[in-house]
Amino acid sequence: MEIFATISSIKEGDLLSKIKTLNNNGFNNIELTGIEYLSFTNLNNIIKRFQNVKFIIHNYFPIKHSPLMLNLCSLNNDIYRDSIDFYLNIINLCKKLSIRQYSVHAGYFLDFDYSEAGQKKKYKNINDKKKCLQKFKNAWEILLKNAGSELDLYIENNVYSSKDYQNWGENKPFMLTDLDDFYELQGIFDFKILLDLGHLNVSCNSLDISFS
């Protein structure tokens, strides 16, 4: 098992300074995440400066994008197709940067606005979960095919906040929030998980289940 420190844990500074801070504190496995945009040349130059660091790229980073809430579970064809296309672009970028690991977000059983990310979401009816998971599986197979042997893909577990729990309770609107979801998903298709311990801790508190 590998443990990665994320640049999002450093609140001040640009990408270069955040990597330096983590590396100077003994972290050689670093997750690049967030929505900070850098040109390919600048990003490539930064990565080459840290030959002792193993990087993993997560989700949006580093492509400039319109406010799109990526969702590989979406039953909205436009959101679904745009999400796949976005991830395919990042996969190609990872290959150009010689980065061997990339993680995507687990999907959502409903679509919400980008501005609601990290906030309490407006109540909506949850879509058919079986259909949503099948959509994710189909998209995952497309991404795996494009990643090939050059890139390992991971799915990051979702976070289920206490605020969202107030809306949906035990009827979880997000994919892969706890251990039961993990086993359910493993029964549908094979995948590697990027386990976000912060996400898991919040979800366990919301669902009143043991973190351990």
mmCIF file of C-alpha atoms in Angstrom:
data_model
loop_
_atom_site.group_PDB
_atom_site.id
_atom_site.type_symbol
_atom_site.label_atom_id
_atom_site.label_comp_id
_atom_site.label_asym_id
_atom_site.label_seq_id
_atom_site.Cartn_x
_atom_site.Cartn_y
_atom_site.Cartn_z
ATOM 1 C CA MET A 1 0.000 0.000 0.000
ATOM 2 C CA GLU A 2 1.263 3.457 -0.907
ATOM 3 C CA ILE A 3 0.394 6.611 1.036
ATOM 4 C CA PHE A 4 0.256 9.953 -0.794
ATOM 5 C CA ALA A 5 0.244 13.426 0.714
ATOM 6 C CA THR A 6 -1.923 15.873 -1.180
ATOM 7 C CA ILE A 7 -0.974 19.408 -2.181
ATOM 8 C CA SER A 8 -4.440 20.483 -1.033
ATOM 9 C CA SER A 9 -3.172 20.063 2.541
ATOM 10 C CA ILE A 10 -0.989 23.137 1.953
ATOM 11 C CA LYS A 11 -3.211 26.218 1.847
ATOM 12 C CA GLU A 12 -0.695 28.897 0.850
ATOM 13 C CA GLY A 13 1.603 29.215 -2.134
ATOM 14 C CA ASP A 14 1.744 28.067 -5.731
ATOM 15 C CA LEU A 15 2.161 24.505 -6.969
ATOM 16 C CA LEU A 16 5.964 24.568 -6.860
ATOM 17 C CA SER A 17 6.110 25.819 -3.285
ATOM 18 C CA LYS A 18 3.501 23.286 -2.128
ATOM 19 C CA ILE A 19 5.480 20.398 -3.601
ATOM 20 C CA LYS A 20 8.683 21.749 -2.024
ATOM 21 C CA THR A 21 6.986 21.997 1.375
ATOM 22 C CA LEU A 22 5.743 18.414 1.274
ATOM 23 C CA ASN A 23 9.007 17.061 -0.117
ATOM 24 C CA ASN A 24 11.103 18.939 2.460
ATOM 25 C CA ASN A 25 8.965 17.346 5.163
ATOM 26 C CA GLY A 26 9.778 13.857 3.968
ATOM 27 C CA PHE A 27 6.931 13.133 1.554
ATOM 28 C CA ASN A 28 8.071 11.454 -1.653
ATOM 29 C CA ASN A 29 4.580 10.379 -2.789
ATOM 30 C CA ILE A 30 2.541 13.470 -3.667
ATOM 31 C CA GLU A 31 -0.970 13.903 -5.078
ATOM 32 C CA LEU A 32 -1.494 16.770 -7.508
ATOM 33 C CA THR A 33 -5.066 17.937 -7.201
ATOM 34 C CA GLY A 34 -7.230 21.036 -7.394
ATOM 35 C CA ILE A 35 -8.103 23.270 -10.326
ATOM 36 C CA GLU A 36 -4.904 25.288 -10.658
ATOM 37 C CA TYR A 37 -4.090 25.618 -14.365
ATOM 38 C CA LEU A 38 -0.555 25.329 -15.689
ATOM 39 C CA SER A 39 0.659 24.972 -19.233
ATOM 40 C CA PHE A 40 2.088 21.596 -20.191
ATOM 41 C CA THR A 41 5.588 23.089 -20.410
ATOM 42 C CA ASN A 42 5.449 24.668 -16.947
ATOM 43 C CA LEU A 43 3.978 21.574 -15.337
ATOM 44 C CA ASN A 44 6.480 19.304 -17.064
ATOM 45 C CA ASN A 45 9.369 21.481 -15.874
ATOM 46 C CA ILE A 46 8.104 21.392 -12.281
ATOM 47 C CA ILE A 47 7.695 17.624 -12.295
ATOM 48 C CA LYS A 48 11.184 17.101 -13.714
ATOM 49 C CA ARG A 49 12.665 19.075 -10.817
ATOM 50 C CA PHE A 50 11.532 16.404 -8.362
ATOM 51 C CA GLN A 51 13.138 13.188 -9.556
ATOM 52 C CA ASN A 52 12.761 11.673 -6.071
ATOM 53 C CA VAL A 53 8.990 12.245 -5.998
ATOM 54 C CA LYS A 54 6.301 9.880 -7.242
ATOM 55 C CA PHE A 55 3.285 11.873 -8.389
ATOM 56 C CA ILE A 56 -0.336 10.878 -8.796
ATOM 57 C CA ILE A 57 -2.767 13.227 -10.559
ATOM 58 C CA HIS A 58 -6.319 13.501 -9.273
ATOM 59 C CA ASN A 59 -9.510 14.387 -11.105
ATOM 60 C CA TYR A 60 -9.605 17.959 -12.482
ATOM 61 C CA PHE A 61 -5.923 18.776 -12.216
ATOM 62 C CA PRO A 62 -4.479 20.503 -14.230
ATOM 63 C CA ILE A 63 -6.746 21.196 -17.210
ATOM 64 C CA LYS A 64 -8.618 24.498 -17.405
ATOM 65 C CA HIS A 65 -12.302 23.685 -17.688
ATOM 66 C CA SER A 66 -15.777 25.138 -17.647
ATOM 67 C CA PRO A 67 -17.681 24.626 -14.367
ATOM 68 C CA LEU A 68 -18.566 20.998 -15.057
ATOM 69 C CA MET A 69 -19.370 18.582 -12.260
ATOM 70 C CA LEU A 70 -17.771 15.420 -13.582
ATOM 71 C CA ASN A 71 -20.044 12.419 -13.150
ATOM 72 C CA LEU A 72 -19.460 9.039 -14.774
ATOM 73 C CA CYS A 73 -22.734 7.825 -13.232
ATOM 74 C CA SER A 74 -24.804 10.521 -14.885
ATOM 75 C CA LEU A 75 -27.926 9.572 -16.822
ATOM 76 C CA ASN A 76 -27.688 12.937 -18.576
ATOM 77 C CA ASN A 77 -25.992 12.119 -21.880
ATOM 78 C CA ASP A 78 -24.272 15.502 -22.205
ATOM 79 C CA ILE A 79 -22.758 15.397 -18.717
ATOM 80 C CA TYR A 80 -21.794 11.742 -19.161
ATOM 81 C CA ARG A 81 -20.050 12.294 -22.502
ATOM 82 C CA ASP A 82 -18.335 15.483 -21.348
ATOM 83 C CA SER A 83 -17.064 13.688 -18.246
ATOM 84 C CA ILE A 84 -15.592 10.834 -20.278
ATOM 85 C CA ASP A 85 -13.961 13.260 -22.731
ATOM 86 C CA PHE A 86 -12.468 15.264 -19.882
ATOM 87 C CA TYR A 87 -10.935 12.189 -18.276
ATOM 88 C CA LEU A 88 -9.575 10.964 -21.611
ATOM 89 C CA ASN A 89 -7.766 14.283 -22.023
ATOM 90 C CA ILE A 90 -6.180 13.931 -18.584
ATOM 91 C CA ILE A 91 -5.144 10.348 -19.338
ATOM 92 C CA ASN A 92 -3.327 11.533 -22.443
ATOM 93 C CA LEU A 93 -1.691 14.310 -20.440
ATOM 94 C CA CYS A 94 -0.487 11.845 -17.784
ATOM 95 C CA LYS A 95 1.184 9.788 -20.480
ATOM 96 C CA LYS A 96 2.949 12.857 -21.908
ATOM 97 C CA LEU A 97 4.170 13.766 -18.411
ATOM 98 C CA SER A 98 5.279 10.159 -17.730
ATOM 99 C CA ILE A 99 3.017 10.054 -14.662
ATOM 100 C CA ARG A 100 1.926 6.488 -14.026
ATOM 101 C CA GLN A 101 -1.070 6.980 -11.720
ATOM 102 C CA TYR A 102 -4.328 8.893 -12.094
ATOM 103 C CA SER A 103 -7.451 8.856 -9.931
ATOM 104 C CA VAL A 104 -11.011 9.832 -10.811
ATOM 105 C CA HIS A 105 -13.936 10.634 -8.553
ATOM 106 C CA ALA A 106 -16.534 8.014 -7.814
ATOM 107 C CA GLY A 107 -19.829 8.944 -9.422
ATOM 108 C CA TYR A 108 -23.059 10.423 -8.102
ATOM 109 C CA PHE A 109 -26.573 9.029 -8.408
ATOM 110 C CA LEU A 110 -27.845 12.504 -9.215
ATOM 111 C CA ASP A 111 -26.416 15.534 -10.971
ATOM 112 C CA PHE A 112 -25.742 18.768 -9.133
ATOM 113 C CA ASP A 113 -24.209 22.112 -9.959
ATOM 114 C CA TYR A 114 -20.467 22.656 -9.728
ATOM 115 C CA SER A 115 -21.081 25.442 -7.200
ATOM 116 C CA GLU A 116 -22.589 22.874 -4.794
ATOM 117 C CA ALA A 117 -19.392 20.822 -4.582
ATOM 118 C CA GLY A 118 -18.328 20.687 -0.960
ATOM 119 C CA GLN A 119 -21.599 22.322 0.103
ATOM 120 C CA LYS A 120 -25.011 21.062 1.181
ATOM 121 C CA LYS A 121 -26.781 20.124 -2.023
ATOM 122 C CA LYS A 122 -30.320 20.905 -3.030
ATOM 123 C CA TYR A 123 -32.607 17.933 -2.577
ATOM 124 C CA LYS A 124 -33.266 15.897 -5.726
ATOM 125 C CA ASN A 125 -34.680 12.464 -6.323
ATOM 126 C CA ILE A 126 -31.974 9.839 -6.688
ATOM 127 C CA ASN A 127 -31.665 8.152 -10.077
ATOM 128 C CA ASP A 128 -31.833 4.382 -10.540
ATOM 129 C CA LYS A 129 -28.609 3.226 -8.874
ATOM 130 C CA LYS A 130 -28.235 0.090 -10.996
ATOM 131 C CA LYS A 131 -28.427 2.141 -14.173
ATOM 132 C CA CYS A 132 -25.955 4.672 -12.770
ATOM 133 C CA LEU A 133 -23.446 1.982 -11.779
ATOM 134 C CA GLN A 134 -23.736 0.385 -15.214
ATOM 135 C CA LYS A 135 -22.978 3.760 -16.784
ATOM 136 C CA PHE A 136 -19.912 4.079 -14.581
ATOM 137 C CA LYS A 137 -18.768 0.576 -15.488
ATOM 138 C CA ASN A 138 -19.084 1.330 -19.204
ATOM 139 C CA ALA A 139 -17.140 4.577 -18.815
ATOM 140 C CA TRP A 140 -14.491 2.878 -16.663
ATOM 141 C CA GLU A 141 -13.859 0.308 -19.384
ATOM 142 C CA ILE A 142 -13.335 3.130 -21.906
ATOM 143 C CA LEU A 143 -10.854 4.860 -19.596
ATOM 144 C CA LEU A 144 -8.969 1.643 -18.857
ATOM 145 C CA LYS A 145 -8.637 0.871 -22.548
ATOM 146 C CA ASN A 146 -7.162 4.306 -23.204
ATOM 147 C CA ALA A 147 -4.864 4.143 -20.178
ATOM 148 C CA GLY A 148 -3.397 0.849 -21.385
ATOM 149 C CA SER A 149 -0.310 -0.468 -19.615
ATOM 150 C CA GLU A 150 1.229 3.001 -19.260
ATOM 151 C CA LEU A 151 -1.119 4.292 -16.587
ATOM 152 C CA ASP A 152 -2.764 2.853 -13.476
ATOM 153 C CA LEU A 153 -6.265 4.199 -12.826
ATOM 154 C CA TYR A 154 -7.907 4.538 -9.425
ATOM 155 C CA ILE A 155 -11.333 5.531 -8.110
ATOM 156 C CA GLU A 156 -11.423 7.859 -5.117
ATOM 157 C CA ASN A 157 -14.130 7.261 -2.518
ATOM 158 C CA ASN A 158 -16.832 9.906 -2.168
ATOM 159 C CA VAL A 159 -17.531 11.949 0.933
ATOM 160 C CA TYR A 160 -21.026 11.924 2.452
ATOM 161 C CA SER A 161 -21.352 14.945 4.707
ATOM 162 C CA SER A 162 -23.722 15.339 7.634
ATOM 163 C CA LYS A 163 -25.405 18.205 5.734
ATOM 164 C CA ASP A 164 -26.166 15.939 2.771
ATOM 165 C CA TYR A 165 -27.251 13.200 5.174
ATOM 166 C CA GLN A 166 -29.987 15.562 6.357
ATOM 167 C CA ASN A 167 -31.459 15.390 2.848
ATOM 168 C CA TRP A 168 -31.034 11.728 1.948
ATOM 169 C CA GLY A 169 -30.303 9.828 5.151
ATOM 170 C CA GLU A 170 -29.354 6.180 4.643
ATOM 171 C CA ASN A 171 -30.386 6.359 0.966
ATOM 172 C CA LYS A 172 -26.925 7.478 -0.097
ATOM 173 C CA PRO A 173 -26.912 9.599 -3.274
ATOM 174 C CA PHE A 174 -23.208 9.031 -3.936
ATOM 175 C CA MET A 175 -21.258 6.015 -5.084
ATOM 176 C CA LEU A 176 -18.486 4.453 -2.967
ATOM 177 C CA THR A 177 -18.825 6.159 0.408
ATOM 178 C CA ASP A 178 -18.212 3.207 2.764
ATOM 179 C CA LEU A 179 -17.117 -0.429 2.995
ATOM 180 C CA ASP A 180 -20.495 -1.829 1.902
ATOM 181 C CA ASP A 181 -20.315 0.289 -1.254
ATOM 182 C CA PHE A 182 -16.780 -0.956 -1.887
ATOM 183 C CA TYR A 183 -17.845 -4.598 -1.767
ATOM 184 C CA GLU A 184 -20.908 -3.879 -3.898
ATOM 185 C CA LEU A 185 -18.774 -2.213 -6.559
ATOM 186 C CA GLN A 186 -16.217 -5.013 -6.524
ATOM 187 C CA GLY A 187 -19.038 -7.374 -7.412
ATOM 188 C CA ILE A 188 -19.753 -5.344 -10.562
ATOM 189 C CA PHE A 189 -16.263 -4.681 -11.943
ATOM 190 C CA ASP A 190 -12.597 -4.733 -10.957
ATOM 191 C CA PHE A 191 -10.961 -1.502 -9.855
ATOM 192 C CA LYS A 192 -8.261 -0.035 -7.655
ATOM 193 C CA ILE A 193 -9.278 2.417 -4.963
ATOM 194 C CA LEU A 194 -7.576 5.633 -3.937
ATOM 195 C CA LEU A 195 -8.750 5.722 -0.341
ATOM 196 C CA ASP A 196 -9.185 9.281 0.887
ATOM 197 C CA LEU A 197 -9.071 8.870 4.666
ATOM 198 C CA GLY A 198 -10.530 12.329 5.249
ATOM 199 C CA HIS A 199 -13.518 11.509 3.048
ATOM 200 C CA LEU A 200 -13.963 8.159 4.783
ATOM 201 C CA ASN A 201 -13.836 9.696 8.256
ATOM 202 C CA VAL A 202 -16.542 12.253 7.383
ATOM 203 C CA SER A 203 -18.746 9.600 5.749
ATOM 204 C CA CYS A 204 -18.412 7.253 8.726
ATOM 205 C CA ASN A 205 -19.433 10.037 11.116
ATOM 206 C CA SER A 206 -22.446 10.905 8.951
ATOM 207 C CA LEU A 207 -23.558 7.285 8.680
ATOM 208 C CA ASP A 208 -22.713 6.510 12.331
ATOM 209 C CA ILE A 209 -20.446 3.604 11.431
ATOM 210 C CA SER A 210 -16.982 2.703 12.680
ATOM 211 C CA PHE A 211 -14.064 4.373 10.910
ATOM 212 C CA SER A 212 -11.796 1.442 11.836
#
